[in-house]
mmCIF file of C-alpha atoms and ligand atoms in Angstrom:
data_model
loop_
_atom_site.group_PDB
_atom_site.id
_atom_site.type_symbol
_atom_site.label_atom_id
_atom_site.label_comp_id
_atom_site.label_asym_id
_atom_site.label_seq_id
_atom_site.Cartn_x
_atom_site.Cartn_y
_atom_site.Cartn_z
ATOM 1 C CA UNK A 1 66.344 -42.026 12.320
ATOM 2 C CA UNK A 2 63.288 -39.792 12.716
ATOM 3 C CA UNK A 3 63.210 -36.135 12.715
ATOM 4 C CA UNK A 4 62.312 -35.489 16.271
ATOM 5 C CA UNK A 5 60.359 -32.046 16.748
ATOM 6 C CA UNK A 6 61.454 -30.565 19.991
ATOM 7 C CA UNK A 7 58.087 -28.563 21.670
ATOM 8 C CA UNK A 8 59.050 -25.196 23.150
ATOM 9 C CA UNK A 9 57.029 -25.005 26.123
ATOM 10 C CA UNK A 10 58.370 -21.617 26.941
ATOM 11 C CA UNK A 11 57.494 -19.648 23.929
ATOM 12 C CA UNK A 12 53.521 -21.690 24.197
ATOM 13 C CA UNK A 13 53.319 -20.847 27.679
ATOM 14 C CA UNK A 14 54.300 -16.949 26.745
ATOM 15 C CA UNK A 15 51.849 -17.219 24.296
ATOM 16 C CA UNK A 16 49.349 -18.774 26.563
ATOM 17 C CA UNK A 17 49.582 -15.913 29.188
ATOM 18 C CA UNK A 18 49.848 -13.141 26.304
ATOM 19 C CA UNK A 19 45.841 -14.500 25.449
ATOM 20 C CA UNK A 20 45.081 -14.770 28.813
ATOM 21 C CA UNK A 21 46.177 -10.996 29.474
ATOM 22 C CA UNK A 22 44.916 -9.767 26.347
ATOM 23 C CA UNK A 23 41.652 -10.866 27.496
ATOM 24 C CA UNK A 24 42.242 -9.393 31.094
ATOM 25 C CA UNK A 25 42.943 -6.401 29.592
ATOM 26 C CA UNK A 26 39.048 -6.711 27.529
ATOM 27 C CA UNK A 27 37.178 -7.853 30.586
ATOM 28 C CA UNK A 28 38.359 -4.653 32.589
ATOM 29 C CA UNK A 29 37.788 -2.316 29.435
ATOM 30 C CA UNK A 30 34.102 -4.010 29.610
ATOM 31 C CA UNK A 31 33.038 -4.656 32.660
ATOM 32 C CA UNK A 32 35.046 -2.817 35.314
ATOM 33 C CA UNK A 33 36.704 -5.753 37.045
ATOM 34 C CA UNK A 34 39.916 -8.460 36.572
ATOM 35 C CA UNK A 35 40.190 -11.960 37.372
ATOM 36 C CA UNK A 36 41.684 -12.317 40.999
ATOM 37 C CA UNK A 37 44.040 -14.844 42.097
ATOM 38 C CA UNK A 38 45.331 -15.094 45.415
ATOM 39 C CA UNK A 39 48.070 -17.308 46.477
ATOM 40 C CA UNK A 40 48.919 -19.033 50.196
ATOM 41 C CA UNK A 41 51.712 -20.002 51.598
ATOM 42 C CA UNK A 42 52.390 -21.617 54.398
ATOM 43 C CA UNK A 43 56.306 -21.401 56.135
ATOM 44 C CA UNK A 44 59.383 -20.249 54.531
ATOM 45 C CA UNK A 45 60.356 -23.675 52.229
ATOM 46 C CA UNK A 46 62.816 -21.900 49.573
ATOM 47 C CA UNK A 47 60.894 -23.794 46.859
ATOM 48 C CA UNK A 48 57.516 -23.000 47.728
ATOM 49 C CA UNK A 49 59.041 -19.322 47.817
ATOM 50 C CA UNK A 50 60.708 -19.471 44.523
ATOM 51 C CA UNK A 51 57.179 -21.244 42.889
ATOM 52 C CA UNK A 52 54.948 -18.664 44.603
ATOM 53 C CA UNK A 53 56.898 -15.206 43.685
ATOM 54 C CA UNK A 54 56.697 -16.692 39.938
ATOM 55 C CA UNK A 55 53.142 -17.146 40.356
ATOM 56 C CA UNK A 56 52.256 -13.956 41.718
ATOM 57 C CA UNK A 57 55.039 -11.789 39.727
ATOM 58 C CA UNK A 58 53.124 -13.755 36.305
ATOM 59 C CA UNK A 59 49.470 -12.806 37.662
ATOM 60 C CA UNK A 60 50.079 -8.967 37.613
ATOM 61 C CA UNK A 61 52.233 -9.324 34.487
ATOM 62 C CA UNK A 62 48.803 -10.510 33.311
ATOM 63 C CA UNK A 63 47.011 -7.735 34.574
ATOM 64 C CA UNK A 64 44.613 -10.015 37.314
ATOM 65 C CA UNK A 65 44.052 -8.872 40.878
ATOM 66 C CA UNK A 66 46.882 -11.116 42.472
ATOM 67 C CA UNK A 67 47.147 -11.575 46.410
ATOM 68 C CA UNK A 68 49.903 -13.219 48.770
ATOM 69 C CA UNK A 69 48.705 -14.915 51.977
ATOM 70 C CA UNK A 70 51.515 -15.819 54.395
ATOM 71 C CA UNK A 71 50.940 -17.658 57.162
ATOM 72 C CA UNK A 72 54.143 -18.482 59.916
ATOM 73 C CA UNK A 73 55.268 -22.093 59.761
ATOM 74 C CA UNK A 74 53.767 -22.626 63.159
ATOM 75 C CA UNK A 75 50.204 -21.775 62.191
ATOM 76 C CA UNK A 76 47.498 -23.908 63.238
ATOM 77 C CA UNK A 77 45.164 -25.972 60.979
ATOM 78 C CA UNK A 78 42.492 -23.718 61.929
ATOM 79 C CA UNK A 79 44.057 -20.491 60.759
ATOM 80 C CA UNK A 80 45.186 -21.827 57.348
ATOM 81 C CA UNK A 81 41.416 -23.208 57.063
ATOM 82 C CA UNK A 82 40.592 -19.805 58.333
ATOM 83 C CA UNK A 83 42.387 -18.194 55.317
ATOM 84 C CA UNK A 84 40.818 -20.247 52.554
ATOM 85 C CA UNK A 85 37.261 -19.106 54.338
ATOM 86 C CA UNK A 86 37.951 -15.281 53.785
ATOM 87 C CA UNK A 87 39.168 -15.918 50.751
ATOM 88 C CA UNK A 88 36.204 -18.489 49.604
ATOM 89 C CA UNK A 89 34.164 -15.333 50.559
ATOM 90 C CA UNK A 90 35.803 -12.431 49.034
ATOM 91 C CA UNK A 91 34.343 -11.666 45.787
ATOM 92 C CA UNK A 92 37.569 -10.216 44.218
ATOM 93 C CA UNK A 93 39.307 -13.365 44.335
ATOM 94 C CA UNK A 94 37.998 -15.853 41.664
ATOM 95 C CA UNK A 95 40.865 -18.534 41.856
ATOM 96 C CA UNK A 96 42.562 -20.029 45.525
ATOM 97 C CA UNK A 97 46.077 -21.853 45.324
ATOM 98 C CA UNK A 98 47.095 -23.469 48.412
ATOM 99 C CA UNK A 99 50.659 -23.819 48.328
ATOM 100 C CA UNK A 100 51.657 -27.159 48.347
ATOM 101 C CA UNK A 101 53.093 -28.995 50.908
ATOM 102 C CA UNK A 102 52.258 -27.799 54.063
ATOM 103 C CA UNK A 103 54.982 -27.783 57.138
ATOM 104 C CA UNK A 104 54.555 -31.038 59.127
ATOM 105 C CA UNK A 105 51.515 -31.243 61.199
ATOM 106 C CA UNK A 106 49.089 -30.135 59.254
ATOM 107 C CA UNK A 107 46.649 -31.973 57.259
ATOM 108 C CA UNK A 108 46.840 -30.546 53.428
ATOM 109 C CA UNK A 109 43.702 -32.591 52.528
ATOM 110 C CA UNK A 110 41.511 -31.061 55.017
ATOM 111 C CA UNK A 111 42.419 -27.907 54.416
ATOM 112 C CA UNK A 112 42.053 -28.036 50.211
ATOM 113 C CA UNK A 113 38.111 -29.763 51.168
ATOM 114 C CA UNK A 114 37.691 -26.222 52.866
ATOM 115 C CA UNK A 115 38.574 -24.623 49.212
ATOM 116 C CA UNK A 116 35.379 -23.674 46.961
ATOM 117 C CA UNK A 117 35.598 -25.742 44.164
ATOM 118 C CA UNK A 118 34.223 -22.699 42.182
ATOM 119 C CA UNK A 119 37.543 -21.324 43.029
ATOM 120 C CA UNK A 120 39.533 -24.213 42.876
ATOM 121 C CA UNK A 121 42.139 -23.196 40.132
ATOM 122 C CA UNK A 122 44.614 -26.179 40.959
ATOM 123 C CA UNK A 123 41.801 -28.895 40.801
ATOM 124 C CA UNK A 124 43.186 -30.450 43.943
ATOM 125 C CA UNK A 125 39.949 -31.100 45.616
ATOM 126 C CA UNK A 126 37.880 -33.801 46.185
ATOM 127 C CA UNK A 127 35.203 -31.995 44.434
ATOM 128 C CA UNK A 128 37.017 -31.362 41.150
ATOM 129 C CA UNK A 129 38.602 -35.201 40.840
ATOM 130 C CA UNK A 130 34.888 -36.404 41.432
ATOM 131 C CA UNK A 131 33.520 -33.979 39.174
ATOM 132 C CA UNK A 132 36.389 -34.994 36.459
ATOM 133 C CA UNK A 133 36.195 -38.737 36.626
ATOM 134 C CA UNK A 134 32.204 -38.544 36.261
ATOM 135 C CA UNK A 135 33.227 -36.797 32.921
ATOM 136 C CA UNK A 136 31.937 -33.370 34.216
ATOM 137 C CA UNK A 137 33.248 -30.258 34.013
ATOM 138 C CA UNK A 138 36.150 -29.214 36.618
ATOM 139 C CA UNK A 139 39.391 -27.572 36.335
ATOM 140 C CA UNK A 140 42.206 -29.660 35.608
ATOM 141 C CA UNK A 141 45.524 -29.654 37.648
ATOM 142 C CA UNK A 142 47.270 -26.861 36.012
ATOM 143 C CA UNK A 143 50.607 -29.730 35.163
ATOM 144 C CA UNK A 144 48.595 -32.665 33.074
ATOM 145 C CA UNK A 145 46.272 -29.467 31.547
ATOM 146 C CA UNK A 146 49.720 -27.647 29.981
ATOM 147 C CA UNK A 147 50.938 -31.315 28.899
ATOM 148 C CA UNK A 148 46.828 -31.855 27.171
ATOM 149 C CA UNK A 149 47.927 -28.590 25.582
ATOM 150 C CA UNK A 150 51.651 -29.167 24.067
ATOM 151 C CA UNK A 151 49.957 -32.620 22.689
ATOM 152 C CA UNK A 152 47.146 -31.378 21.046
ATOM 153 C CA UNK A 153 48.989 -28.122 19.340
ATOM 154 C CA UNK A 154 51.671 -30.750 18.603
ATOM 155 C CA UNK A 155 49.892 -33.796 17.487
ATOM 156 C CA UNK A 156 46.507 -32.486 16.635
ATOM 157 C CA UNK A 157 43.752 -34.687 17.496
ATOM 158 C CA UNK A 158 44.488 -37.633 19.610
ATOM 159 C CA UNK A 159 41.430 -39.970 18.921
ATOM 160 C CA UNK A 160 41.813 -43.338 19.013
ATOM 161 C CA UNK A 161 45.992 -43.361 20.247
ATOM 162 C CA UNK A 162 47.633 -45.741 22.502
ATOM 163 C CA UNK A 163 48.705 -43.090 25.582
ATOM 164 C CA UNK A 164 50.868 -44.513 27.959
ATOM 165 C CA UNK A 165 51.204 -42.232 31.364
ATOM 166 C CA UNK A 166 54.012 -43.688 34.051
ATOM 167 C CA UNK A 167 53.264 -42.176 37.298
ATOM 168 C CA UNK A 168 49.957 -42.451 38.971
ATOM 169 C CA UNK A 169 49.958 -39.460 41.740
ATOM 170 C CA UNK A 170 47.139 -37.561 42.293
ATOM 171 C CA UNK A 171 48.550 -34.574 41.107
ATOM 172 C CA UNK A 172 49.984 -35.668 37.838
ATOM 173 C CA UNK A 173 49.139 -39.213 36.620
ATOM 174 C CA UNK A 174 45.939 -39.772 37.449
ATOM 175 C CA UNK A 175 44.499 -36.511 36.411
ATOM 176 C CA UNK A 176 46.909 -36.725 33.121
ATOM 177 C CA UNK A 177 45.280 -40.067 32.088
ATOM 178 C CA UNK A 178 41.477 -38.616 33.121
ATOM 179 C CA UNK A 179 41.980 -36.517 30.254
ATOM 180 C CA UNK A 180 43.947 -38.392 27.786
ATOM 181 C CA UNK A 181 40.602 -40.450 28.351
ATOM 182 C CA UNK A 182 38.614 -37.572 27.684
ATOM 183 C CA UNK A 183 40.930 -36.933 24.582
ATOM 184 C CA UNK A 184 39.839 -40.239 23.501
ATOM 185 C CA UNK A 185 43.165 -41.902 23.715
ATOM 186 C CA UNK A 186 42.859 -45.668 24.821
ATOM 187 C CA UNK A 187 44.964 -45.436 27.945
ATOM 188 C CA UNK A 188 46.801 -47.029 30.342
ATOM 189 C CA UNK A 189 49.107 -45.944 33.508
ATOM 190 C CA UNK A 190 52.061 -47.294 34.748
ATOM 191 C CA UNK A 191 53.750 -46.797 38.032
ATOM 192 C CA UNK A 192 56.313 -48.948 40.501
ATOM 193 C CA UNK A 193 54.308 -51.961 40.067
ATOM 194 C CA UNK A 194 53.974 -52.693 36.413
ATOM 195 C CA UNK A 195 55.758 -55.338 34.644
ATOM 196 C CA UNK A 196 57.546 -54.566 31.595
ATOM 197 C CA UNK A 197 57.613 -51.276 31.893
ATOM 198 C CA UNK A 198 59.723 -50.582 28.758
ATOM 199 C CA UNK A 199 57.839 -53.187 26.530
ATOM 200 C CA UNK A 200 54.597 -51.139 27.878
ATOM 201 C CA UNK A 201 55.972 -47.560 26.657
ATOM 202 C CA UNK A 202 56.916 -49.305 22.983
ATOM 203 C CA UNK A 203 53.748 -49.819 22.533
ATOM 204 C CA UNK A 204 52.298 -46.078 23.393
ATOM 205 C CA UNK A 205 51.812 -43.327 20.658
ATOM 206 C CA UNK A 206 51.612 -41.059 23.283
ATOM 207 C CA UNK A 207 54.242 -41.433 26.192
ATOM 208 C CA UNK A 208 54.068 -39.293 29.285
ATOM 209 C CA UNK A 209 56.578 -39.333 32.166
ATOM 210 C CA UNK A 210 55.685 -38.600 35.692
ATOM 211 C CA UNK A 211 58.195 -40.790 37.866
ATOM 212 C CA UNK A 212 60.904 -38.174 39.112
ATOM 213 C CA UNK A 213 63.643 -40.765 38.166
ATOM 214 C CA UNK A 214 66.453 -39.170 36.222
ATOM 215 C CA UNK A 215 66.350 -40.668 32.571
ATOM 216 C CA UNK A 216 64.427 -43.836 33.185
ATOM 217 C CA UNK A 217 62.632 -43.463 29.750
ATOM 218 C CA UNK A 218 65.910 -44.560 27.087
ATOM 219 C CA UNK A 219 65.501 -44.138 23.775
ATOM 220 C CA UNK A 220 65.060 -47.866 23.361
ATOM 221 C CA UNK A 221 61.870 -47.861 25.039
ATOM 222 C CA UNK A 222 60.133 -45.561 22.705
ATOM 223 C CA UNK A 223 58.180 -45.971 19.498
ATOM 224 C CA UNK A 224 59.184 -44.303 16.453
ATOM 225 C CA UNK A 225 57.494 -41.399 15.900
ATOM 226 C CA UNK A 226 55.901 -41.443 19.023
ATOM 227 C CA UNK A 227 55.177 -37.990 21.069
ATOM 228 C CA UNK A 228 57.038 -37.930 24.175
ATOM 229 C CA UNK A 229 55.919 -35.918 27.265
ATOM 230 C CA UNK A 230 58.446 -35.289 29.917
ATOM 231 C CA UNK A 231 56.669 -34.530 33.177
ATOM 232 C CA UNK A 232 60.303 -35.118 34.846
ATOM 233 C CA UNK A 233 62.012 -32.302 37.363
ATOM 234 C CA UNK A 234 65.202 -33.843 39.334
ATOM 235 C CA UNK A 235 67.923 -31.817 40.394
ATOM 236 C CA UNK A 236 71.179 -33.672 39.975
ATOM 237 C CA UNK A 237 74.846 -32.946 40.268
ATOM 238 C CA UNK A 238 76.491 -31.399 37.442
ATOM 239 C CA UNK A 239 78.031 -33.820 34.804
ATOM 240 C CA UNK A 240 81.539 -31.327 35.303
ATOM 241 C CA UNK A 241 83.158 -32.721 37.959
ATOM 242 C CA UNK A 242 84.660 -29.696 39.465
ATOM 243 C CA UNK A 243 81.413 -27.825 39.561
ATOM 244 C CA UNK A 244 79.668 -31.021 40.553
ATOM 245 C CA UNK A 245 82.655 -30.475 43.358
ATOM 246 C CA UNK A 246 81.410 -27.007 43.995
ATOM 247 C CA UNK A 247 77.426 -28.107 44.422
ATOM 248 C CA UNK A 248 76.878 -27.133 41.323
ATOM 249 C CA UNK A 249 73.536 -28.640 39.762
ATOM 250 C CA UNK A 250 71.103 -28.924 36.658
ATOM 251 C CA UNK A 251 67.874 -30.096 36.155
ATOM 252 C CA UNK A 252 66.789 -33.338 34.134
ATOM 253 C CA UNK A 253 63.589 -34.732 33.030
ATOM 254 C CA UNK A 254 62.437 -38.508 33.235
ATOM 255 C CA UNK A 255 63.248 -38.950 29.629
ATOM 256 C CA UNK A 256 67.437 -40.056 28.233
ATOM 257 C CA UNK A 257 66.925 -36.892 25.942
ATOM 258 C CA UNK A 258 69.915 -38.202 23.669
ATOM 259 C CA UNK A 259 68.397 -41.462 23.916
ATOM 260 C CA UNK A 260 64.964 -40.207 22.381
ATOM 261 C CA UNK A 261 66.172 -37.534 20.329
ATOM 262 C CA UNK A 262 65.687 -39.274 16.589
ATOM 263 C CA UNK A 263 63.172 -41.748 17.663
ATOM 264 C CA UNK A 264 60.488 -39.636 18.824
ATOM 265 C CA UNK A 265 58.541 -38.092 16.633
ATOM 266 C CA UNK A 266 57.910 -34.914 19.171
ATOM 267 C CA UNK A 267 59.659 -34.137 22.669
ATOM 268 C CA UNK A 268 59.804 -31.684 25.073
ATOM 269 C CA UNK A 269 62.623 -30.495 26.664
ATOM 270 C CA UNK A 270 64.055 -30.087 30.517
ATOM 271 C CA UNK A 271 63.901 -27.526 31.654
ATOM 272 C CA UNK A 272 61.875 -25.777 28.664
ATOM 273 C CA UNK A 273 58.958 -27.946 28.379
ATOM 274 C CA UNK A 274 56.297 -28.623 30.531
ATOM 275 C CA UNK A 275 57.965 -26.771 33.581
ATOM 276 C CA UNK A 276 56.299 -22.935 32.214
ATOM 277 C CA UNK A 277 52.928 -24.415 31.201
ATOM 278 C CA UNK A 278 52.275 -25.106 34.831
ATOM 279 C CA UNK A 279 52.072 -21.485 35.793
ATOM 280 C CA UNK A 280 50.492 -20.245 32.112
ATOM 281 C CA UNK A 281 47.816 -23.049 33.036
ATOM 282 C CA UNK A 282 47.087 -21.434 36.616
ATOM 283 C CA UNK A 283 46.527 -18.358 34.825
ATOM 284 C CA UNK A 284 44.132 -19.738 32.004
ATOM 285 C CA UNK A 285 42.355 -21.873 34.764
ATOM 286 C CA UNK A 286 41.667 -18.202 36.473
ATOM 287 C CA UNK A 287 40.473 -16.689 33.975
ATOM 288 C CA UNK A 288 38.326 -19.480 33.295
ATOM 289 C CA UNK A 289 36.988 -19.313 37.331
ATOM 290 C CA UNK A 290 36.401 -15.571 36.508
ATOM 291 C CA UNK A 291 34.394 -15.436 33.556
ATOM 292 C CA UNK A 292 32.286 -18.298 35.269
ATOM 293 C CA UNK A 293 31.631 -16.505 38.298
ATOM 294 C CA UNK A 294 30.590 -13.419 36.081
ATOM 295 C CA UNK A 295 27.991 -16.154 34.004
ATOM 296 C CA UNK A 296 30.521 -15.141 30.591
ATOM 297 C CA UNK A 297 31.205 -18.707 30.477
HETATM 298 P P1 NDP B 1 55.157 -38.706 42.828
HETATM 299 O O1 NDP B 1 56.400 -39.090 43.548
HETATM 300 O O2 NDP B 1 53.954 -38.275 43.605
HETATM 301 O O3 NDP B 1 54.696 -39.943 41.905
HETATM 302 C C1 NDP B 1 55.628 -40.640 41.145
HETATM 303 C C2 NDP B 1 54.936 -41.764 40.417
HETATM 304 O O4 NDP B 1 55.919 -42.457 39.672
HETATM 305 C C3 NDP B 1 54.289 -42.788 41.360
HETATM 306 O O5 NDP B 1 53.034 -43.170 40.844
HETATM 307 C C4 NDP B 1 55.278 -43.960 41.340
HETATM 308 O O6 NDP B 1 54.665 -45.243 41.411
HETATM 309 C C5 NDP B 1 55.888 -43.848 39.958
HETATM 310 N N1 NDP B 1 57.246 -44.378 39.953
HETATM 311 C C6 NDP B 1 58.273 -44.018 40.742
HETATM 312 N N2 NDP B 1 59.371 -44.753 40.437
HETATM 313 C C7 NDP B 1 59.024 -45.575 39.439
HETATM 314 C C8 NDP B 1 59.693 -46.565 38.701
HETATM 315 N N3 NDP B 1 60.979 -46.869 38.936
HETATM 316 N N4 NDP B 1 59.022 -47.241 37.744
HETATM 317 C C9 NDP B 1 57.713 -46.955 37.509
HETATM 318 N N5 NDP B 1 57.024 -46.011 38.165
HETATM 319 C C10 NDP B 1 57.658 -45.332 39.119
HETATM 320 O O7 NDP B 1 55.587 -37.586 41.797
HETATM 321 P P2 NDP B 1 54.721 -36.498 40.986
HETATM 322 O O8 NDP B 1 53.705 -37.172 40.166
HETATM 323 O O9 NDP B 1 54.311 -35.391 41.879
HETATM 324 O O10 NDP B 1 55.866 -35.893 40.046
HETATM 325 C C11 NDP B 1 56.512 -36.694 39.086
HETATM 326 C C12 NDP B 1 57.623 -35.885 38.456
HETATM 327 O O11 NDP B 1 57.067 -34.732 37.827
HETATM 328 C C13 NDP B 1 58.652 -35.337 39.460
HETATM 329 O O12 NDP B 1 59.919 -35.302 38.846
HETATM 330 C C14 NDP B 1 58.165 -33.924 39.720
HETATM 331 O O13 NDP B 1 59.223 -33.055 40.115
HETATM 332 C C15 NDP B 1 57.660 -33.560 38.359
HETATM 333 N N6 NDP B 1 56.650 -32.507 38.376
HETATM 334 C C16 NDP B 1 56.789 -31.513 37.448
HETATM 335 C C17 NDP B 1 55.883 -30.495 37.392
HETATM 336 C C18 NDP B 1 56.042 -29.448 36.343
HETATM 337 O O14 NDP B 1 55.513 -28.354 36.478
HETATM 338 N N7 NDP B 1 56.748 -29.750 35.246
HETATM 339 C C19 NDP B 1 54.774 -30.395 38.343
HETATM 340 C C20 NDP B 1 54.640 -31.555 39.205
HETATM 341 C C21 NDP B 1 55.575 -32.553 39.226
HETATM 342 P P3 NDP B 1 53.896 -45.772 42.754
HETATM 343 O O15 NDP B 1 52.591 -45.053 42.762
HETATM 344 O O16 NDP B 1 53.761 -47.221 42.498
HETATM 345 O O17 NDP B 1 54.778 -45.420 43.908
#
């Protein structure tokens, strides 16, 4: 059995948004202003509420300018597209999230194309994929960018490594394997199609999960030593059958963590992992938007 080294995403992404308000803190002592993200939401989905408090509660716990944008459920395409506008043109705002999804009816991929790409902290847009695949730079979807980040404090560098990604949405996969590629792993994806999909992840030094299926990835299907990513959030009932009786859930990863535990060389947990990386990312990603806009990078 190998020693498997569990990677606290928590205490990295802490330590990622103690940097990025350290250096918050420096660009107001110097020049007077702080990075500015704003956040919109559209409706009243309880998840979207619970993901956009944490993202605006960690933004001023960072020290940025941070703005909320509610807009009713029933507001038009043209309003929402409105928002993004005034907030393309305000010059206190340096990074735009759009809330993701929209209510029914309206059309999330028009409205990100009406997002400056300058300010596009999420790298949703058509803009930043383009700009990414042509191996230019863009900002990276703040999920894959925290994973990039676990792996390379983790493993160090990545050169020449067989990374295996399952999943190929636009928000995870795809922009995950973009820069595994850039990492100069030798990579290939995996989604519903692909045949042999646990023969495929054997053969991957680098296995990431993106598949929202409760513990697909068994321990079987992973390579000794191997570093093991788990993208994976499902809520499922509790495994105590009287609070499973009560409604009781908890949240698993993609990844049989007893199953892996001892065969992969490094794993992150669920929840614990990659979950508080995504925020930590968002913040890094504004800062980055900031200091751009100001020509400081
Ligand atoms: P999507 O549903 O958009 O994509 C899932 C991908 O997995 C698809 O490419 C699909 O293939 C593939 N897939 C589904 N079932 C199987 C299967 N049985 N075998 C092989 N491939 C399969 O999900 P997301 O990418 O948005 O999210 C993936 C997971 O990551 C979810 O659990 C989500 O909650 C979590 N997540 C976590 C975040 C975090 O902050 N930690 C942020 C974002 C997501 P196909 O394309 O062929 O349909």
């Amino acid at each position: 059995m190998a020693e498997t080294q569990w990677i606290d995403g928590a205490a990295r992404a802490e330590a990622l948004r103690a940097a990025v308000g350290a250096e918050t803190e420096d660009l107001a002592a110097r020049y007077g202003w702080r990075p500015g993200l704003a956040v919109i939401l559209v409706g009243e989905d309880p998840a979207s509420e619970v993901y956009v408090r944490s993202k605006i509660e960690k933004s001023q716990a960072a020290g940025m300018v941070s703005l909320a944008r509610r807009l009713p459920a029933d507001a038009t395409q043209a309003e929402v597209e409105a928002q993004i506008e005034a907030l393309n043109a305000d010059p206190e705002v340096h990074g735009i999230l759009l809330q993701l999804p929209l209510p029914a009816g309206l059309d999330s991929a028009a409205a990100l194309e009406r997002l400056d790409p300058r300010k596009d902290v999420d790298g949703l847009t058509v803009a930043s994929a383009g700009r990414r695949v042509s191996g230019l730079s863009a900002f990276s979807p703040c999920t894959p960018l925290g994973c990039m980040m676990l792996l390379k404090e983790s493993v160090g560098d990545l050169t020449g490594a067989h990374a295996v990604v399952l999943g190929r949405s636009v928000l995870v996969g795809r922009p995950m394997a973009d820069l595994l590629l850039e990492a100069n792993c030798t990579v290939t994806i995996a989604h519903s199609r692909s045949r042999d999909l646990a023969g495929l992840c054997r053969t991957a030094d680098i296995l990431v999960a993106a598949v929202g299926r409760p513990g697909m990835v068994k321990g079987d299907w992973i390579k000794p030593g191997a570093a093991v990513i788990d993208v994976g959030i499902n809520r499922v009932p509790h495994p105590d059958p009287a609070k499973a009786a009560k409604g009781r859930t908890r949240l698993v990863g993609d990844v049989d963590p007893v199953g892996a535990d001892g065969v992969a060389g490094w794993l992150t947990p669920v929840p614990g992992g990659v979950g508080p990386m995504t925020v930590a990312c968002l913040l890094h990603n504004t800062l980055m938007a900031a200091k751009r806009a100001h020509g400081l990078a």
